[in-house]
CSV table of N, CA and C in Angstrom, one decimal:
chain,number,residue,atom,x,y,z
A,1,UNK,N,-5.9,54.0,-31.9
A,1,UNK,CA,-5.5,53.3,-31.2
A,1,UNK,C,-3.7,53.4,-31.4
A,2,UNK,N,-3.6,53.3,-30.2
A,2,UNK,CA,-2.0,53.5,-29.9
A,2,UNK,C,-1.0,52.5,-30.2
A,3,UNK,N,-0.1,52.9,-30.5
A,3,UNK,CA,1.1,52.3,-31.2
A,3,UNK,C,1.7,51.3,-30.7
A,4,UNK,N,1.2,51.3,-29.1
A,4,UNK,CA,1.6,49.9,-28.6
A,4,UNK,C,0.7,48.9,-28.5
A,5,UNK,N,-0.4,49.1,-28.5
A,5,UNK,CA,-1.6,48.3,-28.3
A,5,UNK,C,-1.6,47.8,-30.0
A,6,UNK,N,-1.6,48.3,-30.8
A,6,UNK,CA,-1.5,47.9,-32.1
A,6,UNK,C,-0.1,46.8,-32.5
A,7,UNK,N,0.9,47.3,-31.8
A,7,UNK,CA,2.3,46.1,-32.1
A,7,UNK,C,1.8,45.4,-31.3
A,8,UNK,N,1.3,45.1,-30.3
A,8,UNK,CA,1.1,43.9,-29.0
A,8,UNK,C,-0.2,42.9,-30.1
A,9,UNK,N,-1.3,43.5,-30.4
A,9,UNK,CA,-1.7,42.6,-31.3
A,9,UNK,C,-1.7,41.9,-32.5
A,10,UNK,N,-0.2,42.8,-33.5
A,10,UNK,CA,0.3,42.0,-34.4
A,10,UNK,C,1.0,41.1,-33.6
A,11,UNK,N,1.9,40.9,-32.7
A,11,UNK,CA,2.6,40.1,-32.4
A,11,UNK,C,1.6,38.8,-31.9
A,12,UNK,N,0.6,39.4,-30.8
A,12,UNK,CA,-0.2,38.2,-30.7
A,12,UNK,C,-0.9,37.3,-32.1
A,13,UNK,N,-1.2,38.0,-32.9
A,13,UNK,CA,-1.6,37.7,-34.4
A,13,UNK,C,-0.8,36.4,-34.4
A,14,UNK,N,0.7,37.3,-34.8
A,14,UNK,CA,1.6,36.0,-35.3
A,14,UNK,C,2.0,35.3,-34.2
A,15,UNK,N,2.1,34.9,-33.0
A,15,UNK,CA,2.1,33.5,-32.2
A,15,UNK,C,0.8,32.9,-31.9
A,16,UNK,N,-0.2,33.4,-32.3
A,16,UNK,CA,-1.6,32.4,-32.7
A,16,UNK,C,-1.3,31.8,-33.9
A,17,UNK,N,-0.8,32.5,-34.8
A,17,UNK,CA,-0.7,31.6,-36.2
A,17,UNK,C,0.1,30.6,-36.4
A,18,UNK,N,1.2,30.8,-36.0
A,18,UNK,CA,1.9,30.0,-36.0
A,18,UNK,C,1.4,28.6,-34.7
A,19,UNK,N,1.1,28.8,-33.8
A,19,UNK,CA,0.8,28.0,-33.1
A,19,UNK,C,-0.9,27.3,-33.9
A,20,UNK,N,-1.3,27.7,-34.4
A,20,UNK,CA,-1.9,27.0,-35.5
A,20,UNK,C,-2.0,26.3,-36.3
A,21,UNK,N,-0.9,26.8,-36.6
A,21,UNK,CA,-0.1,26.0,-38.1
A,21,UNK,C,0.7,24.5,-37.2
A,22,UNK,N,1.1,24.8,-36.0
A,22,UNK,CA,1.7,23.5,-35.4
A,22,UNK,C,0.5,22.4,-35.0
A,23,UNK,N,-0.5,23.3,-34.6
A,23,UNK,CA,-1.8,22.2,-34.4
A,23,UNK,C,-2.3,21.8,-35.7
A,24,UNK,N,-2.4,22.8,-37.0
A,24,UNK,CA,-2.9,22.0,-37.8
A,24,UNK,C,-2.2,20.4,-38.0
A,25,UNK,N,-0.6,21.0,-38.0
A,25,UNK,CA,0.5,19.9,-38.0
A,25,UNK,C,-0.2,19.0,-37.0
A,26,UNK,N,-0.4,18.9,-36.0
A,26,UNK,CA,-0.8,17.5,-35.2
A,26,UNK,C,-2.1,16.9,-35.7
A,27,UNK,N,-2.7,17.8,-36.3
A,27,UNK,CA,-4.3,17.2,-36.1
A,27,UNK,C,-4.3,16.3,-37.7
A,28,UNK,N,-3.3,16.9,-39.0
A,28,UNK,CA,-2.6,15.9,-39.6
A,28,UNK,C,-2.3,14.7,-39.4
A,29,UNK,N,-0.9,14.5,-38.7
A,29,UNK,CA,-0.2,13.8,-38.4
A,29,UNK,C,-0.4,12.8,-37.3
A,30,UNK,N,-1.5,13.4,-36.7
A,30,UNK,CA,-2.0,12.0,-35.6
A,30,UNK,C,-1.0,12.2,-34.1
A,31,UNK,N,-0.8,10.7,-34.2
A,31,UNK,CA,-0.7,9.5,-34.5
A,31,UNK,C,-2.0,8.9,-34.4
A,32,UNK,N,-2.8,9.3,-32.8
A,32,UNK,CA,-4.0,8.7,-32.5
A,32,UNK,C,-4.8,9.3,-32.7
A,33,UNK,N,-6.0,8.9,-32.7
A,33,UNK,CA,-7.2,9.8,-33.1
A,33,UNK,C,-7.5,10.9,-31.0
A,34,UNK,N,-6.8,10.2,-30.1
A,34,UNK,CA,-7.1,11.4,-29.4
A,34,UNK,C,-6.2,12.7,-29.6
A,35,UNK,N,-5.0,12.2,-29.5
A,35,UNK,CA,-5.0,13.6,-30.9
A,35,UNK,C,-5.1,14.2,-31.4
A,36,UNK,N,-5.3,13.5,-31.9
A,36,UNK,CA,-6.5,14.4,-33.4
A,36,UNK,C,-7.2,15.5,-32.7
A,37,UNK,N,-8.0,14.4,-31.9
A,37,UNK,CA,-9.6,15.0,-31.2
A,37,UNK,C,-8.7,16.7,-30.3
A,38,UNK,N,-7.6,16.5,-29.9
A,38,UNK,CA,-7.1,17.4,-29.1
A,38,UNK,C,-6.7,18.2,-29.9
A,39,UNK,N,-6.0,18.4,-30.9
A,39,UNK,CA,-5.6,19.6,-31.8
A,39,UNK,C,-7.2,20.2,-32.0
A,40,UNK,N,-8.0,19.3,-32.6
A,40,UNK,CA,-9.2,20.3,-32.6
A,40,UNK,C,-9.7,21.2,-31.9
A,41,UNK,N,-9.3,20.7,-30.6
A,41,UNK,CA,-10.0,21.6,-29.6
A,41,UNK,C,-9.1,22.8,-29.3
A,42,UNK,N,-8.2,22.1,-29.5
A,42,UNK,CA,-6.6,23.7,-29.6
A,42,UNK,C,-7.3,24.4,-30.6
A,43,UNK,N,-6.9,24.4,-32.1
A,43,UNK,CA,-7.7,24.8,-32.9
A,43,UNK,C,-8.8,25.9,-32.9
A,44,UNK,N,-10.2,25.1,-32.9
A,44,UNK,CA,-11.0,26.2,-31.8
A,44,UNK,C,-11.0,27.0,-31.0
A,45,UNK,N,-10.2,26.8,-30.1
A,45,UNK,CA,-9.7,27.8,-28.9
A,45,UNK,C,-8.9,28.8,-29.4
A,46,UNK,N,-7.8,28.6,-30.5
A,46,UNK,CA,-7.2,29.6,-31.1
A,46,UNK,C,-7.7,30.1,-31.8
A,47,UNK,N,-8.5,29.6,-32.8
A,47,UNK,CA,-9.5,30.2,-33.6
A,47,UNK,C,-10.4,31.6,-33.0
A,48,UNK,N,-11.1,31.3,-31.7
A,48,UNK,CA,-11.7,31.9,-30.4
A,48,UNK,C,-10.1,33.4,-30.6
A,49,UNK,N,-9.3,32.9,-29.9
A,49,UNK,CA,-8.7,33.9,-29.2
A,49,UNK,C,-8.6,34.4,-30.4
A,50,UNK,N,-8.1,34.0,-32.0
A,50,UNK,CA,-7.8,35.1,-33.1
A,50,UNK,C,-9.2,35.9,-33.7
A,51,UNK,N,-10.3,35.6,-33.0
A,51,UNK,CA,-11.7,36.6,-33.3
A,51,UNK,C,-11.8,37.4,-32.6
A,52,UNK,N,-11.7,37.1,-31.0
A,52,UNK,CA,-11.0,38.0,-29.9
A,52,UNK,C,-10.4,39.0,-30.4
A,53,UNK,N,-9.0,38.9,-31.1
A,53,UNK,CA,-8.3,39.8,-31.0
A,53,UNK,C,-8.5,40.5,-32.5
A,54,UNK,N,-9.0,39.4,-33.7
A,54,UNK,CA,-9.8,40.4,-34.4
A,54,UNK,C,-10.9,42.2,-33.6
A,55,UNK,N,-11.3,41.3,-32.4
A,55,UNK,CA,-12.5,42.6,-32.1
A,55,UNK,C,-12.0,43.8,-31.7
A,56,UNK,N,-11.0,43.4,-31.1
A,56,UNK,CA,-10.5,44.4,-30.3
A,56,UNK,C,-9.3,45.1,-31.4
A,57,UNK,N,-9.2,44.7,-32.5
A,57,UNK,CA,-8.8,45.6,-33.3
A,57,UNK,C,-9.3,46.7,-33.8
A,58,UNK,N,-11.1,45.6,-34.8
A,58,UNK,CA,-11.6,46.7,-35.3
A,58,UNK,C,-12.3,47.7,-34.5
A,59,UNK,N,-12.7,47.3,-33.3
A,59,UNK,CA,-13.8,47.6,-32.5
A,59,UNK,C,-14.8,47.4,-32.5
A,60,UNK,N,-15.1,46.0,-33.1
A,60,UNK,CA,-16.5,46.1,-33.2
A,60,UNK,C,-17.4,45.0,-32.5
A,61,UNK,N,-18.2,45.0,-31.5
A,61,UNK,CA,-18.8,43.9,-30.1
A,61,UNK,C,-19.2,43.1,-31.3
A,62,UNK,N,-19.7,43.0,-32.2
A,62,UNK,CA,-20.2,41.6,-32.7
A,62,UNK,C,-19.5,40.2,-33.0
A,63,UNK,N,-18.0,40.5,-33.0
A,63,UNK,CA,-17.2,39.3,-33.2
A,63,UNK,C,-17.2,38.6,-31.6
A,64,UNK,N,-17.6,39.8,-31.0
A,64,UNK,CA,-17.2,38.7,-29.7
A,64,UNK,C,-18.6,38.2,-29.4
A,65,UNK,N,-19.6,38.2,-30.1
A,65,UNK,CA,-20.8,37.4,-29.8
A,65,UNK,C,-20.3,35.9,-30.9
A,66,UNK,N,-19.7,36.1,-31.8
A,66,UNK,CA,-19.2,34.9,-32.7
A,66,UNK,C,-18.0,34.0,-32.3
A,67,UNK,N,-17.2,34.6,-31.8
A,67,UNK,CA,-16.3,34.0,-30.6
A,67,UNK,C,-17.2,33.2,-29.1
A,68,UNK,N,-18.0,34.0,-28.7
A,68,UNK,CA,-18.9,32.8,-27.6
A,68,UNK,C,-19.1,31.6,-28.2
A,69,UNK,N,-20.2,32.0,-29.9
A,69,UNK,CA,-21.2,30.9,-30.4
A,69,UNK,C,-20.0,29.5,-30.5
A,70,UNK,N,-18.7,30.3,-31.1
A,70,UNK,CA,-17.5,29.2,-31.4
A,70,UNK,C,-17.4,28.8,-30.3
A,71,UNK,N,-17.1,29.2,-29.3
A,71,UNK,CA,-16.7,28.7,-27.9
A,71,UNK,C,-17.9,27.6,-27.7
A,72,UNK,N,-19.1,27.5,-27.2
A,72,UNK,CA,-19.7,26.9,-26.8
A,72,UNK,C,-19.5,26.1,-27.8
A,73,UNK,N,-19.9,26.0,-28.8
A,73,UNK,CA,-19.7,24.8,-30.0
A,73,UNK,C,-18.7,23.9,-30.1
A,74,UNK,N,-17.5,24.8,-29.9
A,74,UNK,CA,-16.3,23.8,-29.4
A,74,UNK,C,-16.2,22.9,-28.7
A,75,UNK,N,-16.9,23.3,-27.7
A,75,UNK,CA,-17.2,22.3,-25.7
A,75,UNK,C,-17.9,22.0,-26.3
A,76,UNK,N,-19.3,21.6,-27.0
A,76,UNK,CA,-20.4,20.5,-26.7
A,76,UNK,C,-19.5,19.5,-27.5
A,77,UNK,N,-18.8,20.1,-28.6
A,77,UNK,CA,-18.1,19.2,-29.8
A,77,UNK,C,-17.1,18.2,-28.9
A,78,UNK,N,-16.2,18.9,-28.6
A,78,UNK,CA,-15.3,18.0,-27.6
A,78,UNK,C,-15.9,16.8,-26.4
A,79,UNK,N,-17.6,17.5,-25.9
A,79,UNK,CA,-17.6,16.7,-24.9
A,79,UNK,C,-18.4,15.3,-25.8
A,80,UNK,N,-18.8,15.7,-26.9
A,80,UNK,CA,-19.5,14.6,-28.1
A,80,UNK,C,-18.1,13.5,-28.0
A,81,UNK,N,-16.6,14.2,-28.5
A,81,UNK,CA,-15.5,13.2,-29.1
A,81,UNK,C,-15.4,12.4,-27.5
A,82,UNK,N,-15.2,13.1,-26.7
A,82,UNK,CA,-14.9,12.1,-25.5
A,82,UNK,C,-15.7,11.4,-25.1
A,83,UNK,N,-17.1,11.8,-25.4
A,83,UNK,CA,-17.6,10.8,-25.1
A,83,UNK,C,-18.2,9.2,-26.8
A,84,UNK,N,-17.7,9.7,-27.7
A,84,UNK,CA,-17.4,8.7,-28.5
A,84,UNK,C,-16.0,8.0,-28.2
A,85,UNK,N,-15.3,8.7,-27.8
A,85,UNK,CA,-13.9,7.6,-27.5
A,85,UNK,C,-13.5,6.7,-26.0
A,86,UNK,N,-14.4,7.8,-25.5
A,86,UNK,CA,-14.7,6.4,-23.7
A,86,UNK,C,-15.8,5.3,-24.5
A,87,UNK,N,-16.5,5.8,-25.6
A,87,UNK,CA,-17.7,4.6,-25.3
A,87,UNK,C,-17.3,3.9,-26.6
A,88,UNK,N,-16.6,4.4,-27.3
A,88,UNK,CA,-16.2,4.0,-28.9
A,88,UNK,C,-18.1,4.1,-29.7
A,89,UNK,N,-18.3,3.6,-30.6
A,89,UNK,CA,-19.2,3.7,-31.8
A,89,UNK,C,-21.0,3.0,-30.8
A,90,UNK,N,-20.8,2.4,-30.1
A,90,UNK,CA,-22.0,1.8,-29.4
A,90,UNK,C,-22.3,2.4,-28.6
A,91,UNK,N,-23.6,2.6,-28.5
A,91,UNK,CA,-24.5,3.4,-27.5
A,91,UNK,C,-25.6,2.7,-27.2
A,92,UNK,N,-25.2,2.8,-25.4
A,92,UNK,CA,-26.2,1.8,-25.0
A,92,UNK,C,-27.6,2.5,-24.7
A,93,UNK,N,-27.7,4.4,-24.6
A,93,UNK,CA,-28.4,5.0,-24.0
A,93,UNK,C,-29.7,5.2,-24.9
A,94,UNK,N,-30.3,4.6,-26.5
A,94,UNK,CA,-30.6,5.1,-27.1
A,94,UNK,C,-31.9,4.4,-27.8
């Protein structure tokens, strides 16, 4: 691996780590439930990015599959949270 790519990967890891810290802060602080849901979705997206960077760093393609599964799961959970926030806990379609 070239030194420039290695340096760039470490900078990206650092930036994502700082952003992850702020997203965790927003998750715990709130102030509203939609803010927490958005923070949770952001954390999932940043985790996908970290896994992708790790896959590039190690050269192992299996981590890309893990990142894709996490991204799909996060997307489906975001849809579920959005439905819950829109309709509340009462559902008419069951």
